[in-house]
PDB file of C-alpha atoms in Angstrom:
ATOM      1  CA  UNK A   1       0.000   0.000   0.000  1.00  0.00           C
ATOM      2  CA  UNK A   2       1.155   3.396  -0.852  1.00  0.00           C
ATOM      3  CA  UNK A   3       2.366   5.727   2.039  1.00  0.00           C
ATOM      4  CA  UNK A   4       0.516   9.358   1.687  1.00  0.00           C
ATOM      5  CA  UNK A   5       1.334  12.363   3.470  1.00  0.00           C
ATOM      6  CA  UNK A   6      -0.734  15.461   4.051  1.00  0.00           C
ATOM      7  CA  UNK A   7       0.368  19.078   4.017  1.00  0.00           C
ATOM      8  CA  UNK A   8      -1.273  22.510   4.706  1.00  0.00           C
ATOM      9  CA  UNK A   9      -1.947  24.596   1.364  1.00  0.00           C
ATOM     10  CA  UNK A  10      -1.508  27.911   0.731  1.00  0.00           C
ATOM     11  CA  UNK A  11      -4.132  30.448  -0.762  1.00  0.00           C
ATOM     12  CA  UNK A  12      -2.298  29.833  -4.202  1.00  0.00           C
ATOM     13  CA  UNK A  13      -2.413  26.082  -4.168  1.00  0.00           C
ATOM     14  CA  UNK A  14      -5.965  26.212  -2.889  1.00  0.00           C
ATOM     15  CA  UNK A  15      -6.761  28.594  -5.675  1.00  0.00           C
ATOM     16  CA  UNK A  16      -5.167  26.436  -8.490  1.00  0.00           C
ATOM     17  CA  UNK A  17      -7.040  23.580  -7.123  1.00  0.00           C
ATOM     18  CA  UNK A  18     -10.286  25.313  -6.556  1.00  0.00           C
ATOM     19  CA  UNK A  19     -10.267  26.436 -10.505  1.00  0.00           C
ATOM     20  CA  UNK A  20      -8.929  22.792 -11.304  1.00  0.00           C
ATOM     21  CA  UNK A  21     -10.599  20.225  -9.153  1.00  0.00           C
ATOM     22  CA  UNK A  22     -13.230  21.750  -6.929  1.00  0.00           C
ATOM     23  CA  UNK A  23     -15.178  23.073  -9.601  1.00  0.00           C
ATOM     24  CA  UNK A  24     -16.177  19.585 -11.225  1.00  0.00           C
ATOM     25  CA  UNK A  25     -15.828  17.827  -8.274  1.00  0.00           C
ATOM     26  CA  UNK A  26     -19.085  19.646  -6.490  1.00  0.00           C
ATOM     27  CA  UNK A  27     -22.038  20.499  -7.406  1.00  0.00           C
ATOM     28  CA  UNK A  28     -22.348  24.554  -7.956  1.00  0.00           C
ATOM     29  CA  UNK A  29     -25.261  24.530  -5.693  1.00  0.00           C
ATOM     30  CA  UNK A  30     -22.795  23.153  -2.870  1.00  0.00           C
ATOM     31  CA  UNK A  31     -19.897  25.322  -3.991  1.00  0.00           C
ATOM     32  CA  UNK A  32     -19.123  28.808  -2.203  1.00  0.00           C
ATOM     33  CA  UNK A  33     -17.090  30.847  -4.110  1.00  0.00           C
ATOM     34  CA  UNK A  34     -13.128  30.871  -3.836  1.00  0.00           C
ATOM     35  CA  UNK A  35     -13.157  34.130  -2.193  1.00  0.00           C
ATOM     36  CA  UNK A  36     -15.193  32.367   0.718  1.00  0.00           C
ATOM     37  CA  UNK A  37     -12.490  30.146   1.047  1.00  0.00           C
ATOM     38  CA  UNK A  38      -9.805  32.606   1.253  1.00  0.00           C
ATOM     39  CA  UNK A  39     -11.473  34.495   3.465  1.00  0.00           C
ATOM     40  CA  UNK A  40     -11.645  31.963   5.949  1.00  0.00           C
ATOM     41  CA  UNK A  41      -8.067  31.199   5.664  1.00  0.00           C
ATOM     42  CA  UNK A  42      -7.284  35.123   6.145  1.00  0.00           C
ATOM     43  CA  UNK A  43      -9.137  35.145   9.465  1.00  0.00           C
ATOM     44  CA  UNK A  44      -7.452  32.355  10.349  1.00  0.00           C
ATOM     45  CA  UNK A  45     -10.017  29.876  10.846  1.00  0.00           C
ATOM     46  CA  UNK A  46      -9.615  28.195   7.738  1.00  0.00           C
ATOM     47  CA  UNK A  47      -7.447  25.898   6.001  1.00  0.00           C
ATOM     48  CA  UNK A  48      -6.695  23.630   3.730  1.00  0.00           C
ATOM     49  CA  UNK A  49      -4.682  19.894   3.270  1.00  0.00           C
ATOM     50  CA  UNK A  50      -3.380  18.660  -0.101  1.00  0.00           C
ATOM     51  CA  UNK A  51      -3.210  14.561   0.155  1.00  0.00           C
ATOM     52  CA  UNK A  52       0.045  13.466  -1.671  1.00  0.00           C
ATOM     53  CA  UNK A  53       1.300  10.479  -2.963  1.00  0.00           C
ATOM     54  CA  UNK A  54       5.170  11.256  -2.955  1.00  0.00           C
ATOM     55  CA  UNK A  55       4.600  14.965  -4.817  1.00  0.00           C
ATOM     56  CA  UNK A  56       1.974  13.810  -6.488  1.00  0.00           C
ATOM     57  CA  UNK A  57      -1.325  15.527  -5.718  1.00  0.00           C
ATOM     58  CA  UNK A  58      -4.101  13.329  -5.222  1.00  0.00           C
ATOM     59  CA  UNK A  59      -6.977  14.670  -3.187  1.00  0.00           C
ATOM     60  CA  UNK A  60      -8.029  17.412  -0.986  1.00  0.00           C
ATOM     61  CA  UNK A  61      -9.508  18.886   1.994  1.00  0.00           C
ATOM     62  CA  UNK A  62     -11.101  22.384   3.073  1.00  0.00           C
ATOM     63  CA  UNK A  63     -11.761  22.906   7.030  1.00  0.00           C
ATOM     64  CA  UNK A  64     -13.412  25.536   8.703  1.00  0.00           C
ATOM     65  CA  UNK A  65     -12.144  25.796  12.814  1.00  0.00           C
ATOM     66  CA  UNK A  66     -13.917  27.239  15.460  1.00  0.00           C
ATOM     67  CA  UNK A  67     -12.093  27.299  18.910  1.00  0.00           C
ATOM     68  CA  UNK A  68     -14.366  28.713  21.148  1.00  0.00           C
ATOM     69  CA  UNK A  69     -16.161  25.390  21.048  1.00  0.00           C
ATOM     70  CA  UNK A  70     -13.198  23.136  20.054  1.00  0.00           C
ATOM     71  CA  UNK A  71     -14.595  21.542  17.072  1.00  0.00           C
ATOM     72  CA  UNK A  72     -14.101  21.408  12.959  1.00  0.00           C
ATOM     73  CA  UNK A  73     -15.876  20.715  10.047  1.00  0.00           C
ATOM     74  CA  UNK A  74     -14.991  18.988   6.790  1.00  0.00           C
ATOM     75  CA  UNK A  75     -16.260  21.940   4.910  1.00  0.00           C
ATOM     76  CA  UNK A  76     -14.679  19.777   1.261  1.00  0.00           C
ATOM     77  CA  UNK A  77     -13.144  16.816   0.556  1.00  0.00           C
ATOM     78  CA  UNK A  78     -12.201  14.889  -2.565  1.00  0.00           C
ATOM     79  CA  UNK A  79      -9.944  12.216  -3.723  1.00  0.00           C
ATOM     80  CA  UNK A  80      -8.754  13.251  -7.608  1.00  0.00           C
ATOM     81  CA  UNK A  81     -10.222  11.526 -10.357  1.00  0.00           C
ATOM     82  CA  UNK A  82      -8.502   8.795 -11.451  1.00  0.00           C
ATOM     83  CA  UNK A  83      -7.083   8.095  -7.922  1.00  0.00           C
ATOM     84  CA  UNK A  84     -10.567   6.884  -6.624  1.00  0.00           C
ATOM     85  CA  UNK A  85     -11.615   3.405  -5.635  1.00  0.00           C
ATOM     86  CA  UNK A  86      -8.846   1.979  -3.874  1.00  0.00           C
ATOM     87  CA  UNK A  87      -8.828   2.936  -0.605  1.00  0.00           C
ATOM     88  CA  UNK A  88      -7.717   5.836  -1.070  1.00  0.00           C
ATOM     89  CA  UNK A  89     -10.121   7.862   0.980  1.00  0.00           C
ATOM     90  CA  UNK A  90     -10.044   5.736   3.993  1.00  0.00           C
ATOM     91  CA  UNK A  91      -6.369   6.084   3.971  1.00  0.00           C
ATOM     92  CA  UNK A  92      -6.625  10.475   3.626  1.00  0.00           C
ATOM     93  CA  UNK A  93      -9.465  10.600   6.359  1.00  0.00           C
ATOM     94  CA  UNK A  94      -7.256   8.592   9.139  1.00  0.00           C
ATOM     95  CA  UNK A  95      -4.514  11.059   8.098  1.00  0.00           C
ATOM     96  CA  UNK A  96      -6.671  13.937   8.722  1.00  0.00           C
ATOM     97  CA  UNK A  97      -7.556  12.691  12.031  1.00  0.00           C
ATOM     98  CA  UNK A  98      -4.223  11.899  12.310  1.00  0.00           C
ATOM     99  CA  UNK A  99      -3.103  16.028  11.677  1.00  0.00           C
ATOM    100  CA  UNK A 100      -5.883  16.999  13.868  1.00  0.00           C
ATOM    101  CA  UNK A 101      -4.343  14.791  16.598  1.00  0.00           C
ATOM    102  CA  UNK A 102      -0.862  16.056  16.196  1.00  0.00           C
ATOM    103  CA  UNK A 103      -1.107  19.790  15.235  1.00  0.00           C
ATOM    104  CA  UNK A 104      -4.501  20.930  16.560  1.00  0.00           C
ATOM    105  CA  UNK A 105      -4.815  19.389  19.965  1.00  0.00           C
ATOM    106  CA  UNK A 106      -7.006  22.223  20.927  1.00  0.00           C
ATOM    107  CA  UNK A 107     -10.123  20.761  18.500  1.00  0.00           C
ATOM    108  CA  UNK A 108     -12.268  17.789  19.821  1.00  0.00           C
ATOM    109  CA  UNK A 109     -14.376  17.099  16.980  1.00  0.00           C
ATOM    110  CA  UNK A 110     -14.838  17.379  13.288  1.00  0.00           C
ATOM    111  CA  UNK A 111     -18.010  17.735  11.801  1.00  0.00           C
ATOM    112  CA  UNK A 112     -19.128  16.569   8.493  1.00  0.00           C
ATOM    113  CA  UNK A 113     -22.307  17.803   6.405  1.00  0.00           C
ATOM    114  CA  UNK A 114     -23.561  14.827   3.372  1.00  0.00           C
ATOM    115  CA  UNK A 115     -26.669  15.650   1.499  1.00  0.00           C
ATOM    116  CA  UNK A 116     -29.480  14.112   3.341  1.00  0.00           C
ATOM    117  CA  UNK A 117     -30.739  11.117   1.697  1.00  0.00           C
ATOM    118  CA  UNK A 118     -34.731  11.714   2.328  1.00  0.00           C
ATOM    119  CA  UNK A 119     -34.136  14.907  -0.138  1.00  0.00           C
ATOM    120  CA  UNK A 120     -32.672  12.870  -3.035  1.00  0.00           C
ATOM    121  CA  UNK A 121     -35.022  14.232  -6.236  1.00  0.00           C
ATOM    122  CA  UNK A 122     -34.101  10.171  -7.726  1.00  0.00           C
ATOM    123  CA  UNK A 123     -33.334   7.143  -7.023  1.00  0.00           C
ATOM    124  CA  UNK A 124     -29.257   7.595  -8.711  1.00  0.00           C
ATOM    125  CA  UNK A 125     -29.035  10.575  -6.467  1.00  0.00           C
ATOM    126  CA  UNK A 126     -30.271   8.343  -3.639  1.00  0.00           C
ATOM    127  CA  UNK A 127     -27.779   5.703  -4.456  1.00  0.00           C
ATOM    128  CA  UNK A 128     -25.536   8.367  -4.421  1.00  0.00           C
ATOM    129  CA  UNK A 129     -26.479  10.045  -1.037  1.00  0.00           C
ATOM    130  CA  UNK A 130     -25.918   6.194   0.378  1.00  0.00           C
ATOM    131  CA  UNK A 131     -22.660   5.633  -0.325  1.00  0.00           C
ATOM    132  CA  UNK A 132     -21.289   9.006   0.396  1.00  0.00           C
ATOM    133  CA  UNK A 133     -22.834   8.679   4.099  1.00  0.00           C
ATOM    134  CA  UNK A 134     -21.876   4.744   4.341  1.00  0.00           C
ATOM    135  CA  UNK A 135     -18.358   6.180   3.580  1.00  0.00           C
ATOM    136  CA  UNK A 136     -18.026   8.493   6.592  1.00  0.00           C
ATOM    137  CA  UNK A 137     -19.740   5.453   8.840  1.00  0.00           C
ATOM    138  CA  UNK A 138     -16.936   2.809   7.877  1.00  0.00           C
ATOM    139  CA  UNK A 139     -13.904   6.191   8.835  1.00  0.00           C
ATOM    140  CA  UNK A 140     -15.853   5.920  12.478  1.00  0.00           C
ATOM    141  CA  UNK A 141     -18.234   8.615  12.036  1.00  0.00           C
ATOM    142  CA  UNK A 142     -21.552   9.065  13.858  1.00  0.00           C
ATOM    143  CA  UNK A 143     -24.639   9.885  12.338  1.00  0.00           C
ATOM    144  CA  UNK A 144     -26.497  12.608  14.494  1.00  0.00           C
ATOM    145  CA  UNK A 145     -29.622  14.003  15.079  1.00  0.00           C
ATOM    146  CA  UNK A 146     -28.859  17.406  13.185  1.00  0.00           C
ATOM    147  CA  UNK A 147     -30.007  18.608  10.107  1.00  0.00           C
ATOM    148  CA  UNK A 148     -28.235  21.879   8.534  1.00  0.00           C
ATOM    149  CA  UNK A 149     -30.322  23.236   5.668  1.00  0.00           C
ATOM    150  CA  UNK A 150     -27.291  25.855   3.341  1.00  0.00           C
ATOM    151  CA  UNK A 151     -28.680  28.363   0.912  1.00  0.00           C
ATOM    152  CA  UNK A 152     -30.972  25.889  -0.015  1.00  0.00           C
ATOM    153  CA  UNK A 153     -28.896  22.214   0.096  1.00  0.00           C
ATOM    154  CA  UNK A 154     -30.103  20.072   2.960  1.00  0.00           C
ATOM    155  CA  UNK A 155     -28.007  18.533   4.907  1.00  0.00           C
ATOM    156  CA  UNK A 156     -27.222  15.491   7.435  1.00  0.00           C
ATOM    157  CA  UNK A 157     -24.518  16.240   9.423  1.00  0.00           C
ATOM    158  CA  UNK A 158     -22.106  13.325  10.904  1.00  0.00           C
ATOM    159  CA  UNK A 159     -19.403  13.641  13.690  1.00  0.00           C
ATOM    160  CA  UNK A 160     -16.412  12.071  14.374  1.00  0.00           C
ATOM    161  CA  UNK A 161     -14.402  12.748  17.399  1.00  0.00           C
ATOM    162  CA  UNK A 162     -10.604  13.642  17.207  1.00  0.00           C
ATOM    163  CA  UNK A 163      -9.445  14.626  20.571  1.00  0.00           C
ATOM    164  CA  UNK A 164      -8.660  13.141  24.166  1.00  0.00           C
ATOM    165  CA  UNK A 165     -11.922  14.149  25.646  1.00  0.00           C
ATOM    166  CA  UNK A 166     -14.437  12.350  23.754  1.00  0.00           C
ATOM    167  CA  UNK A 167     -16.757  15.445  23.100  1.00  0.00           C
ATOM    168  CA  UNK A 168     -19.896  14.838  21.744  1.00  0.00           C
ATOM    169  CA  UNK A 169     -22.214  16.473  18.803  1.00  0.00           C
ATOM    170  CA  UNK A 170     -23.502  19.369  20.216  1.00  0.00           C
ATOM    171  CA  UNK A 171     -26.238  22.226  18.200  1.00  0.00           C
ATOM    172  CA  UNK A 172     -24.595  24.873  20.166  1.00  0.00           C
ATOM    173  CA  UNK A 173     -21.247  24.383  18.805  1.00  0.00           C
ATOM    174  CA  UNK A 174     -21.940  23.844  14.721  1.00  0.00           C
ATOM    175  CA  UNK A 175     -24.131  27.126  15.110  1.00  0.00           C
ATOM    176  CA  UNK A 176     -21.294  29.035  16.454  1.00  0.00           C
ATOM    177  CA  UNK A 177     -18.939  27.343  13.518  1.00  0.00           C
ATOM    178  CA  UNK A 178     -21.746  28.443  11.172  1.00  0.00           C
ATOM    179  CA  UNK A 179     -22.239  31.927  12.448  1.00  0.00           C
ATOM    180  CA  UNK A 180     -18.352  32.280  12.114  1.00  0.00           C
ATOM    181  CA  UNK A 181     -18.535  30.997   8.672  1.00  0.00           C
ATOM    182  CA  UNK A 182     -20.978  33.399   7.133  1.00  0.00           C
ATOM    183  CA  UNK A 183     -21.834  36.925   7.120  1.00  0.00           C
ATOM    184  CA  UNK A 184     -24.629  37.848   9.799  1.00  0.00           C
ATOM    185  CA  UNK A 185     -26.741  38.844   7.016  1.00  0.00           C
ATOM    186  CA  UNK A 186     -26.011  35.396   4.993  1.00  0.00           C
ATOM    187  CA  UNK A 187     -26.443  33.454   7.686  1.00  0.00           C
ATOM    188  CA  UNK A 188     -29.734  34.918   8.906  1.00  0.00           C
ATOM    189  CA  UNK A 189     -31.369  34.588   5.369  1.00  0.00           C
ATOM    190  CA  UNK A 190     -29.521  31.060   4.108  1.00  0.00           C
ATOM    191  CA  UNK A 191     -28.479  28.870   7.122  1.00  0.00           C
ATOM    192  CA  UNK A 192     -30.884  26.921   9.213  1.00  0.00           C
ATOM    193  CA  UNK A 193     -29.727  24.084  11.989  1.00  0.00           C
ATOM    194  CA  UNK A 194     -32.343  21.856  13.416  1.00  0.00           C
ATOM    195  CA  UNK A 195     -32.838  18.743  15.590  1.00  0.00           C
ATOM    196  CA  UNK A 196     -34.028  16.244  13.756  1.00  0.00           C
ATOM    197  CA  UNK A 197     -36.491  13.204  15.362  1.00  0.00           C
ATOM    198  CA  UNK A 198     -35.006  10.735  13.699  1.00  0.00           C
ATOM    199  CA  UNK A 199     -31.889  11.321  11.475  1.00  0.00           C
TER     200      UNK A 199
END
């Protein structure tokens, strides 16, 4: 098996692979803009890890931090094409955990939104929806009770804890990640978190 590293990207790299990758790898409904990104990265709760196989590039990650309540969120992540299917993923989700671990000891959990399968307009999107949410189960995610509806793209939301202290999923803490994400006027018109019954 191939050894992978990860490293932290700069707004240049993320930029090349934003106008590369990220814009056929996600929808545009689920895509902010590049500027969002950058943004983030400016105020210093954002970031970004290139997966690389020697220096070969050959997937990606976007995270947004939020410190006051010690967690993260997997705002992007994608494994090239062409590099897909063998593992692969698995193998760059342990090493994020892994970076979390050693480098931000200060964040307990990392939250993850997947398009909530009860929304799926057909049965391929359905499909799709599945695997995508059976793929964060089998890296030790949790499926929670939350539901995060984004300018319009509903959302399950997963959890998967990364620190000592075994935090749990909390409302509280992905509101204040999403308030720190988006401008007050964005978020009050686009962004709605919920509880959900049954997830």
């Amino acid at each position: 098996m191939a050894a992978y590293t990860v490293k932290i990207l700069d707004q240049e790299e993320i930029g090349h692979i934003y106008q590369t990758y990220m814009r056929k790898d996600f929808p545009s409904d689920e895509l902010k803009p590049l500027s969002h990104i950058t943004r983030s990265m400016d105020g210093g709760y954002g970031f970004s890890l290139g997966i690389y196989g020697g220096e070969e590039l050959v997937g990606y990650a976007v995270f947004i931090l939020c410190k006051e309540t010690r967690c993260a969120l997997l705002d992007y992540f994608a494994i090239l094409r062409g590099k897909r299917g063998g593992g692969l993923g698995h193998q760059a989700f342990s090493l994020f955990v892994s970076y979390f671990a050693e480098n931000l000891p200060e964040v307990d959990g990392l939250y993850i939104e997947s398009e909530r399968i009860s929304a799926a307009a057909d049965e391929k999107q359905r499909l799709t929806r599945e695997r995508r949410i059976a793929f964060y189960l089998s890296c030790g995610c949790e499926m929670t009770a939350l539901r995060s509806v984004l300018f319009g793209v509903d959302y399950s939301v997963l959890y998967k804890s990364v620190g000592e202290r075994e935090q749990k999923a909390s409302l509280t803490a992905l509101d204040t990640l999403y308030q720190k994400m988006f401008k007050p006027e964005h978020y009050d018109r686009f962004v709605s978190l919920s509880v959900m019954e049954e997830s």
